[in-house]
N, CA, C and O atoms as a MOPAC input file, in Angstrom:
PM7 MOZYME 1SCF
protein

 N    132.71000 1   195.09300 1    82.27800 1
 C    133.10900 1   193.71400 1    82.54800 1
 C    132.79100 1   193.37400 1    84.00300 1
 O    132.84500 1   194.23400 1    84.88300 1
 N    132.46800 1   192.13300 1    84.23300 1
 C    132.15600 1   191.67200 1    85.57800 1
 C    133.38600 1   191.76800 1    86.47800 1
 O    134.52200 1   191.73800 1    86.00500 1
 N    133.13800 1   191.88200 1    87.78400 1
 C    134.26300 1   191.89500 1    88.71100 1
 C    134.78100 1   190.47400 1    88.91700 1
 O    134.14500 1   189.50800 1    88.49400 1
 N    135.92100 1   190.35300 1    89.56000 1
 C    136.58600 1   189.05200 1    89.68600 1
 C    135.76000 1   188.05200 1    90.48700 1
 O    135.78100 1   186.85800 1    90.18500 1
 N    135.02600 1   188.52100 1    91.51400 1
 C    134.20400 1   187.58000 1    92.28100 1
 C    133.10900 1   186.96500 1    91.40800 1
 O    132.82200 1   185.77200 1    91.50300 1
 N    132.50800 1   187.79400 1    90.56100 1
 C    131.45200 1   187.30000 1    89.67400 1
 C    132.01600 1   186.33900 1    88.64100 1
 O    131.44700 1   185.27300 1    88.40500 1
 N    133.12900 1   186.70900 1    88.02700 1
 C    133.76200 1   185.83900 1    87.02800 1
 C    134.20300 1   184.51800 1    87.65000 1
 O    134.00800 1   183.45000 1    87.06800 1
 N    134.79600 1   184.60100 1    88.82900 1
 C    135.24200 1   183.39400 1    89.53200 1
 C    134.04900 1   182.49300 1    89.84600 1
 O    134.10600 1   181.28100 1    89.64200 1
 N    132.98300 1   183.08800 1    90.33600 1
 C    131.78700 1   182.31300 1    90.65900 1
 C    131.20700 1   181.61300 1    89.44300 1
 O    130.81000 1   180.45000 1    89.52000 1
 N    131.15700 1   182.32100 1    88.31600 1
 C    130.67100 1   181.71400 1    87.07000 1
 C    131.55200 1   180.54500 1    86.65600 1
 O    131.06200 1   179.51200 1    86.20000 1
 N    132.85700 1   180.72100 1    86.81900 1
 C    133.80200 1   179.66500 1    86.44700 1
 C    133.61700 1   178.43200 1    87.32000 1
 O    133.61400 1   177.30800 1    86.81600 1
 N    133.46200 1   178.63400 1    88.62300 1
 C    133.27900 1   177.51300 1    89.54700 1
 C    131.99100 1   176.76300 1    89.20800 1
 O    131.97200 1   175.53300 1    89.16700 1
 N    130.93100 1   177.50500 1    88.97100 1
 C    129.65100 1   176.86600 1    88.62700 1
 C    129.77300 1   176.06900 1    87.33300 1
 O    129.29300 1   174.93900 1    87.24200 1
 N    130.41800 1   176.66500 1    86.33600 1
 C    130.61700 1   175.98400 1    85.04800 1
 C    131.38500 1   174.68000 1    85.23000 1
 O    130.98900 1   173.64200 1    84.69800 1
 N    132.48500 1   174.73200 1    85.98400 1
 C    133.30300 1   173.53000 1    86.20600 1
 C    132.56700 1   172.49300 1    87.04700 1
 O    132.68400 1   171.29100 1    86.80900 1
 N    131.80400 1   172.97100 1    88.03600 1
 C    131.04300 1   172.05500 1    88.88900 1
 C    130.00300 1   171.28700 1    88.06100 1
 O    129.85400 1   170.07300 1    88.20100 1
 N    129.30100 1   172.00500 1    87.21500 1
 C    128.28500 1   171.37000 1    86.37200 1
 C    128.93400 1   170.39500 1    85.38700 1
 O    128.41400 1   169.30900 1    85.13200 1
 N    130.06800 1   170.80200 1    84.84700 1
 C    130.80200 1   169.92300 1    83.92100 1
 C    131.19000 1   168.60400 1    84.60300 1
 O    131.18300 1   167.54700 1    83.97200 1
 N    131.52500 1   168.67600 1    85.88400 1
 C    131.89200 1   167.47700 1    86.65600 1
 C    130.65900 1   166.74400 1    87.20200 1
 O    130.77700 1   165.71200 1    87.86200 1
 N    129.47900 1   167.29900 1    86.91400 1
 C    128.20600 1   166.72300 1    87.36800 1
 C    128.13300 1   166.60000 1    88.88700 1
 O    127.71200 1   165.58200 1    89.43600 1
 N    128.55900 1   167.67600 1    89.54000 1
 C    128.48600 1   167.74000 1    90.99300 1
 C    127.40100 1   168.73900 1    91.39200 1
 O    127.24100 1   169.77900 1    90.75500 1
 N    126.67300 1   168.42000 1    92.43200 1
 C    125.72900 1   169.38600 1    92.99500 1
 C    126.52500 1   170.36000 1    93.86300 1
 O    127.68500 1   170.10900 1    94.19000 1
 N    125.89700 1   171.45800 1    94.22600 1
 C    126.56200 1   172.38200 1    95.14700 1
 C    126.86800 1   171.67300 1    96.45700 1
 O    127.93700 1   171.85300 1    97.04000 1
 N    125.93400 1   170.88100 1    96.90200 1
 C    126.11800 1   170.14500 1    98.15500 1
 C    127.33600 1   169.22200 1    98.07600 1
 O    128.14500 1   169.18100 1    99.00300 1
 N    127.46600 1   168.49300 1    96.98500 1
 C    128.58700 1   167.55900 1    96.82300 1
 C    129.92700 1   168.29100 1    96.77700 1
 O    130.88500 1   167.89400 1    97.44000 1
 N    129.98100 1   169.35900 1    95.98900 1
 C    131.23900 1   170.10300 1    95.89800 1
 C    131.59500 1   170.73700 1    97.23300 1
 O    132.74500 1   170.68000 1    97.66800 1
 N    130.61400 1   171.33700 1    97.87700 1
 C    130.86500 1   171.97100 1    99.17500 1
 C    131.42500 1   170.96000 1   100.17500 1
 O    132.35700 1   171.26400 1   100.91900 1
 N    130.85300 1   169.76700 1   100.18400 1
 C    131.32100 1   168.72200 1   101.08800 1
 C    132.76000 1   168.32700 1   100.77600 1
 O    133.57300 1   168.15700 1   101.68500 1
 N    133.07400 1   168.18100 1    99.49100 1
 C    134.41000 1   167.75100 1    99.08700 1
 C    135.49400 1   168.77900 1    99.42600 1
 O    136.64600 1   168.41700 1    99.66600 1
 N    135.11800 1   170.06500 1    99.44500 1
 C    136.12900 1   171.09200 1    99.75700 1
 C    135.96000 1   171.63700 1   101.17600 1
 O    136.63700 1   172.58300 1   101.57800 1
 N    135.04400 1   171.02100 1   101.92300 1
 C    134.84100 1   171.32200 1   103.34000 1
 C    134.43000 1   172.77900 1   103.58300 1
 O    135.04000 1   173.49500 1   104.37700 1
 N    133.37600 1   173.18900 1   102.87100 1
 C    132.75900 1   174.47400 1   103.17100 1
 C    131.24600 1   174.27000 1   103.21300 1
 O    130.74100 1   173.25600 1   102.73000 1
 N    130.53300 1   175.21900 1   103.78300 1
 C    129.07300 1   175.13000 1   103.84600 1
 C    128.48800 1   175.33600 1   102.45300 1
 O    129.00000 1   176.13000 1   101.66400 1
 N    127.42000 1   174.61900 1   102.16500 1
 C    126.76800 1   174.73900 1   100.86400 1
 C    126.32100 1   176.17800 1   100.59900 1
 O    126.43700 1   176.66000 1    99.47300 1
 N    125.81600 1   176.86500 1   101.61600 1
 C    125.37300 1   178.25100 1   101.43700 1
 C    126.54600 1   179.15800 1   101.05800 1
 O    126.36400 1   180.13300 1   100.32900 1
 N    127.74600 1   178.84300 1   101.54800 1
 C    128.92500 1   179.63200 1   101.18500 1
 C    129.30500 1   179.39500 1    99.72600 1
 O    129.68800 1   180.32800 1    99.02100 1
 N    129.19800 1   178.14500 1    99.27400 1
 C    129.47600 1   177.84400 1    97.87500 1
 C    128.46500 1   178.57100 1    96.98400 1
 O    128.82900 1   179.10100 1    95.93400 1
 N    127.21600 1   178.59500 1    97.39600 1
 C    126.18800 1   179.30200 1    96.63800 1
 C    126.54100 1   180.78500 1    96.51700 1
 O    126.41400 1   181.36800 1    95.44100 1
 N    126.97600 1   181.38600 1    97.60100 1
 C    127.37800 1   182.80400 1    97.58600 1
 C    128.58400 1   183.01700 1    96.67100 1
 O    128.66100 1   184.03000 1    95.97500 1
 N    129.51900 1   182.07600 1    96.66700 1
 C    130.69400 1   182.16700 1    95.79800 1
 C    130.25700 1   182.11400 1    94.34000 1
 O    130.68900 1   182.93300 1    93.52800 1
 N    129.40500 1   181.15600 1    94.01100 1
 C    128.95300 1   181.00600 1    92.62400 1
 C    128.14200 1   182.21600 1    92.14800 1
 O    128.12500 1   182.52100 1    90.95600 1
 N    127.48200 1   182.89300 1    93.06300 1
 C    126.69700 1   184.09300 1    92.70800 1
 C    127.55000 1   185.35800 1    92.67500 1
 O    127.06500 1   186.42900 1    92.31200 1
 N    128.81400 1   185.22900 1    93.05400 1
 C    129.70200 1   186.39400 1    93.05800 1
 C    129.52600 1   187.30400 1    94.25700 1
 O    129.97100 1   188.45100 1    94.23800 1
 N    128.88000 1   186.80300 1    95.30100 1
 C    128.64000 1   187.61100 1    96.50000 1
 C    129.69600 1   187.39000 1    97.56900 1
 O    129.77700 1   188.13800 1    98.54300 1
 N    130.50000 1   186.36200 1    97.37900 1
 C    131.54100 1   186.02200 1    98.34400 1
 C    132.71700 1   185.43600 1    97.58200 1
 O    132.61600 1   185.16200 1    96.38600 1
 N    133.82700 1   185.24500 1    98.27300 1
 C    135.00100 1   184.67000 1    97.63900 1
 C    135.54400 1   183.55400 1    98.50900 1
 O    135.44800 1   183.60800 1    99.73500 1
 N    136.10500 1   182.55900 1    97.88300 1
 C    136.63300 1   181.40900 1    98.60200 1
 C    137.89400 1   181.79800 1    99.36300 1
 O    138.64800 1   182.66400 1    98.91800 1
 N    138.12000 1   181.17900 1   100.48100 1
 C    139.33600 1   181.43500 1   101.24700 1
 C    140.53000 1   180.86400 1   100.48400 1
 O    140.42600 1   179.81200 1    99.85300 1
 N    141.63100 1   181.54500 1   100.54400 1
 C    142.82900 1   181.18400 1    99.76800 1
 C    143.26700 1   179.74800 1   100.01000 1
 O    143.68800 1   179.06200 1    99.07800 1
 N    143.17200 1   179.29500 1   101.23300 1
 C    143.64800 1   177.93600 1   101.53800 1
 C    142.76200 1   176.85000 1   100.92400 1
 O    143.15700 1   175.68400 1   100.91300 1
 N    141.59400 1   177.19200 1   100.42100 1
 C    140.68700 1   176.22100 1    99.80300 1
 C    140.87200 1   176.12500 1    98.28400 1
 O    140.33700 1   175.20800 1    97.66100 1
 N    141.60800 1   177.04300 1    97.68600 1
 C    141.73200 1   177.08500 1    96.22400 1
 C    142.38600 1   175.81800 1    95.67800 1
 O    141.92100 1   175.27700 1    94.67500 1
 N    143.43800 1   175.34000 1    96.30400 1
 C    144.11400 1   174.12900 1    95.84000 1
 C    143.19100 1   172.92200 1    95.86400 1
 O    143.15800 1   172.14200 1    94.91200 1
 N    142.45000 1   172.76800 1    96.93800 1
 C    141.51500 1   171.63600 1    97.05700 1
 C    140.39000 1   171.76400 1    96.02700 1
 O    139.99200 1   170.77300 1    95.41400 1
 N    139.88400 1   172.97400 1    95.84000 1
 C    138.82600 1   173.21300 1    94.85600 1
 C    139.30400 1   172.82500 1    93.45900 1
 O    138.59500 1   172.14000 1    92.72300 1
 N    140.49500 1   173.26100 1    93.10400 1
 C    141.05600 1   172.92900 1    91.79000 1
 C    141.20900 1   171.41300 1    91.64100 1
 O    140.89000 1   170.84600 1    90.59600 1
 N    141.69400 1   170.77600 1    92.68500 1
 C    141.88900 1   169.31900 1    92.65100 1
 C    140.55700 1   168.58900 1    92.43000 1
 O    140.47000 1   167.69400 1    91.58900 1
 N    139.54300 1   168.96400 1    93.17100 1
 C    138.23200 1   168.31700 1    93.05300 1
 C    137.63300 1   168.55600 1    91.66800 1
 O    136.99600 1   167.66600 1    91.10500 1
 N    137.83400 1   169.75000 1    91.11900 1
 C    137.27000 1   170.07300 1    89.80800 1
 C    138.14800 1   169.57900 1    88.65400 1
 O    137.75500 1   169.66900 1    87.49100 1
 N    139.33700 1   169.05700 1    88.97800 1
 C    140.20700 1   168.47200 1    87.95600 1
 C    140.90700 1   169.50400 1    87.08000 1
 O    141.15400 1   169.26300 1    85.89800 1
 N    141.22100 1   170.64800 1    87.66400 1
 C    141.91800 1   171.70800 1    86.93200 1
 C    143.07300 1   172.22200 1    87.77900 1
 O    143.20600 1   171.85600 1    88.94700 1
 N    143.90200 1   173.06900 1    87.19000 1
 C    144.96500 1   173.70300 1    87.97200 1
 C    144.39100 1   174.94700 1    88.65900 1
 O    143.39400 1   175.50300 1    88.19800 1
 N    145.00900 1   175.38000 1    89.74800 1
 C    144.53500 1   176.61700 1    90.37000 1
 C    144.49800 1   177.78400 1    89.38000 1
 O    143.60000 1   178.62300 1    89.44300 1
 N    145.45800 1   177.83700 1    88.48000 1
 C    145.49400 1   178.89700 1    87.46300 1
 C    144.23500 1   178.85900 1    86.59600 1
 O    143.69600 1   179.90800 1    86.24200 1
 N    143.76500 1   177.65800 1    86.25200 1
 C    142.57800 1   177.50400 1    85.40900 1
 C    141.32900 1   178.09500 1    86.06200 1
 O    140.41100 1   178.52600 1    85.36500 1
 N    141.29100 1   178.11600 1    87.37800 1
 C    140.14000 1   178.68900 1    88.07600 1
 C    139.99400 1   180.18000 1    87.78300 1
 O    138.91100 1   180.74400 1    87.93500 1
 N    141.08600 1   180.81300 1    87.36400 1
 C    141.08500 1   182.25200 1    87.12300 1
 C    141.19900 1   182.59700 1    85.63800 1
 O    141.52200 1   183.73000 1    85.28200 1
 N    140.93400 1   181.62800 1    84.78800 1
 C    140.92800 1   181.87400 1    83.34000 1
 C    139.50200 1   182.22400 1    82.92900 1
 O    138.64300 1   181.34900 1    82.82200 1
 N    139.26200 1   183.51000 1    82.70200 1
 C    137.91800 1   183.99700 1    82.40200 1
 C    137.76400 1   184.43200 1    80.94600 1
 O    136.75200 1   185.03300 1    80.58500 1
 N    138.74700 1   184.13800 1    80.11700 1
 C    138.75100 1   184.63100 1    78.73700 1
 C    137.47200 1   184.28400 1    77.98900 1
 O    136.92600 1   185.12700 1    77.27800 1
 N    136.99500 1   183.07200 1    78.13700 1
 C    135.80400 1   182.63900 1    77.39900 1
 C    134.51700 1   183.26800 1    77.91600 1
 O    133.45900 1   183.10400 1    77.30800 1
 N    134.59900 1   183.98900 1    79.04000 1
 C    133.41300 1   184.60500 1    79.61500 1
 C    133.22500 1   186.05600 1    79.17300 1
 O    132.32700 1   186.74800 1    79.65200 1
 N    134.08100 1   186.51000 1    78.25400 1
 C    133.92100 1   187.87600 1    77.76800 1
 C    132.53100 1   188.06000 1    77.19000 1
 O    131.96100 1   187.14600 1    76.59500 1
 N    131.99300 1   189.26100 1    77.37600 1
 C    130.68200 1   189.49700 1    76.78900 1
 C    130.82100 1   189.71200 1    75.28800 1
 O    131.91000 1   190.00600 1    74.79500 1
 N    129.73900 1   189.56800 1    74.58000 1
 C    129.73500 1   189.62500 1    73.12000 1
 C    130.25800 1   190.97100 1    72.61100 1
 O    130.97600 1   191.01200 1    71.61200 1
 N    129.91900 1   192.04000 1    73.26700 1
 C    130.39400 1   193.36400 1    72.83200 1
 C    131.91300 1   193.45800 1    72.88600 1
 O    132.53700 1   194.00900 1    71.97900 1
 N    132.50600 1   192.92300 1    73.94200 1
 C    133.96000 1   192.95600 1    74.07800 1
 C    134.62300 1   192.09600 1    73.00900 1
 O    135.65800 1   192.47300 1    72.45900 1
 N    134.03200 1   190.94800 1    72.71400 1
 C    134.57200 1   190.06600 1    71.66400 1
 C    134.48000 1   190.75900 1    70.31300 1
 O    135.44300 1   190.76600 1    69.54600 1
 N    133.32500 1   191.34100 1    70.02300 1
 C    133.12300 1   192.03700 1    68.74900 1
 C    134.14400 1   193.17500 1    68.58700 1
 O    134.76200 1   193.32300 1    67.53200 1
 N    134.30500 1   193.96000 1    69.63100 1
 C    135.24200 1   195.08700 1    69.59400 1
 C    136.67600 1   194.60800 1    69.36800 1
 O    137.41300 1   195.20100 1    68.58000 1
 N    137.06600 1   193.54500 1    70.05200 1
 C    138.41500 1   193.00000 1    69.88900 1
 C    138.64800 1   192.50100 1    68.46400 1
 O    139.70200 1   192.75100 1    67.88000 1
 N    137.66700 1   191.79800 1    67.90900 1
 C    137.79600 1   191.29800 1    66.54000 1
 C    137.83100 1   192.44200 1    65.52700 1
 O    138.63900 1   192.41600 1    64.59800 1
 N    136.98600 1   193.42400 1    65.69000 1
 C    136.97000 1   194.57100 1    64.77600 1
 C    138.30100 1   195.30600 1    64.81700 1
 O    138.83500 1   195.68000 1    63.77300 1
 N    138.84100 1   195.51500 1    66.01100 1
 C    140.14900 1   196.17500 1    66.13200 1
 C    141.23000 1   195.38300 1    65.40500 1
 O    142.08100 1   195.95300 1    64.72300 1
 N    141.18700 1   194.05800 1    65.56100 1
 C    142.18400 1   193.20100 1    64.90900 1
 C    142.02400 1   193.25200 1    63.39000 1
 O    143.01400 1   193.31900 1    62.66000 1
 N    140.80100 1   193.22200 1    62.92500 1
 C    140.53000 1   193.29400 1    61.48200 1
 C    141.05000 1   194.60300 1    60.89900 1
 O    141.62700 1   194.62100 1    59.81100 1
 N    140.84400 1   195.68800 1    61.62100 1
 C    141.25400 1   197.01500 1    61.13700 1
 C    142.76600 1   197.18900 1    61.14200 1
 O    143.30100 1   197.96200 1    60.34800 1
 N    143.45500 1   196.48600 1    62.01900 1
 C    144.87500 1   196.78700 1    62.20900 1
 C    145.85000 1   195.73000 1    61.68900 1
 O    147.05500 1   195.98200 1    61.67500 1
 N    145.37700 1   194.56700 1    61.26400 1
 C    146.31700 1   193.50500 1    60.94100 1
 C    145.81600 1   192.68200 1    59.75100 1
 O    144.95900 1   191.81300 1    59.90800 1
 N    146.35600 1   192.96200 1    58.56100 1
 C    145.91700 1   192.27000 1    57.34900 1
 C    146.21100 1   190.76700 1    57.38000 1
 O    145.42500 1   189.96500 1    56.87800 1
 N    147.34700 1   190.39600 1    57.97200 1
 C    147.69300 1   188.97400 1    58.03400 1
 C    146.64800 1   188.21400 1    58.85600 1
 O    146.16400 1   187.16000 1    58.44200 1
 N    146.31100 1   188.75800 1    60.01500 1
 C    145.30300 1   188.10100 1    60.85000 1
 C    143.91600 1   188.18100 1    60.22800 1
 O    143.08400 1   187.30400 1    60.46100 1
 N    143.65900 1   189.21300 1    59.44700 1
 C    142.38700 1   189.31500 1    58.73800 1
 C    142.20600 1   188.12000 1    57.80500 1
 O    141.12400 1   187.53700 1    57.73800 1
 N    143.25300 1   187.76400 1    57.09800 1
 C    143.17300 1   186.60100 1    56.20300 1
 C    142.90800 1   185.31400 1    56.99400 1
 O    142.09800 1   184.48200 1    56.58600 1
 N    143.59100 1   185.16400 1    58.11800 1
 C    143.37600 1   183.97500 1    58.95300 1
 C    141.95100 1   183.94000 1    59.50800 1
 O    141.30200 1   182.89400 1    59.50800 1
 N    141.47700 1   185.08300 1    59.97700 1
 C    140.11300 1   185.14900 1    60.48900 1
 C    139.10100 1   184.80500 1    59.40200 1
 O    138.11200 1   184.11600 1    59.65500 1
 N    139.35700 1   185.28800 1    58.19900 1
 C    138.46400 1   184.99400 1    57.07900 1
 C    138.46100 1   183.49800 1    56.76500 1
 O    137.40700 1   182.91400 1    56.51200 1
 N    139.63900 1   182.88700 1    56.78100 1
 C    139.72200 1   181.44900 1    56.53200 1
 C    138.95000 1   180.66600 1    57.59700 1
 O    138.23300 1   179.71800 1    57.27800 1
 N    139.09900 1   181.06600 1    58.85700 1
 C    138.36000 1   180.41200 1    59.92700 1
 C    136.85100 1   180.59500 1    59.73700 1
 O    136.06600 1   179.66600 1    59.93100 1
 N    136.47200 1   181.79900 1    59.35600 1
 C    135.06300 1   182.07800 1    59.10400 1
 C    134.51800 1   181.16600 1    58.01500 1
 O    133.42700 1   180.61200 1    58.15700 1
 N    135.26600 1   181.00600 1    56.93400 1
 C    134.81100 1   180.16400 1    55.82000 1
 C    134.69800 1   178.69300 1    56.24900 1
 O    133.82600 1   177.96700 1    55.77000 1
 N    135.57200 1   178.27000 1    57.14000 1
 C    135.53800 1   176.88800 1    57.62100 1
 C    134.27700 1   176.63600 1    58.45700 1
 O    133.62500 1   175.60300 1    58.30400 1
 N    133.94000 1   177.57300 1    59.33200 1
 C    132.80800 1   177.34800 1    60.23600 1
 C    131.47500 1   177.79100 1    59.66600 1
 O    130.43000 1   177.48000 1    60.23800 1
 N    131.48600 1   178.50400 1    58.56400 1
 C    130.25500 1   179.01500 1    57.96400 1
 C    129.35600 1   177.92700 1    57.48500 1
 O    128.28000 1   178.20400 1    56.95600 1

């Protein structure tokens, strides 16, 4: 699994693109250099703690949301989690099957 800096950077980039902001625009709004934002998005650097609240505000999320990386799990981890659940829980197996039939 990716480290927290990489996951955080991916999340920031995803939210920035969703808000249709360039790196330059976001960097300006949170008062950091564009090159620093680029390093953050690449997972090579981390944002200073005092900037997290402003970053969340500009991106329209809560600070907690900036650290929600669940959807970024790699496919192998998702597959393994689902297989484990299928093997161990018949009730959830039925629900998973119903969901599968709906989206199929």
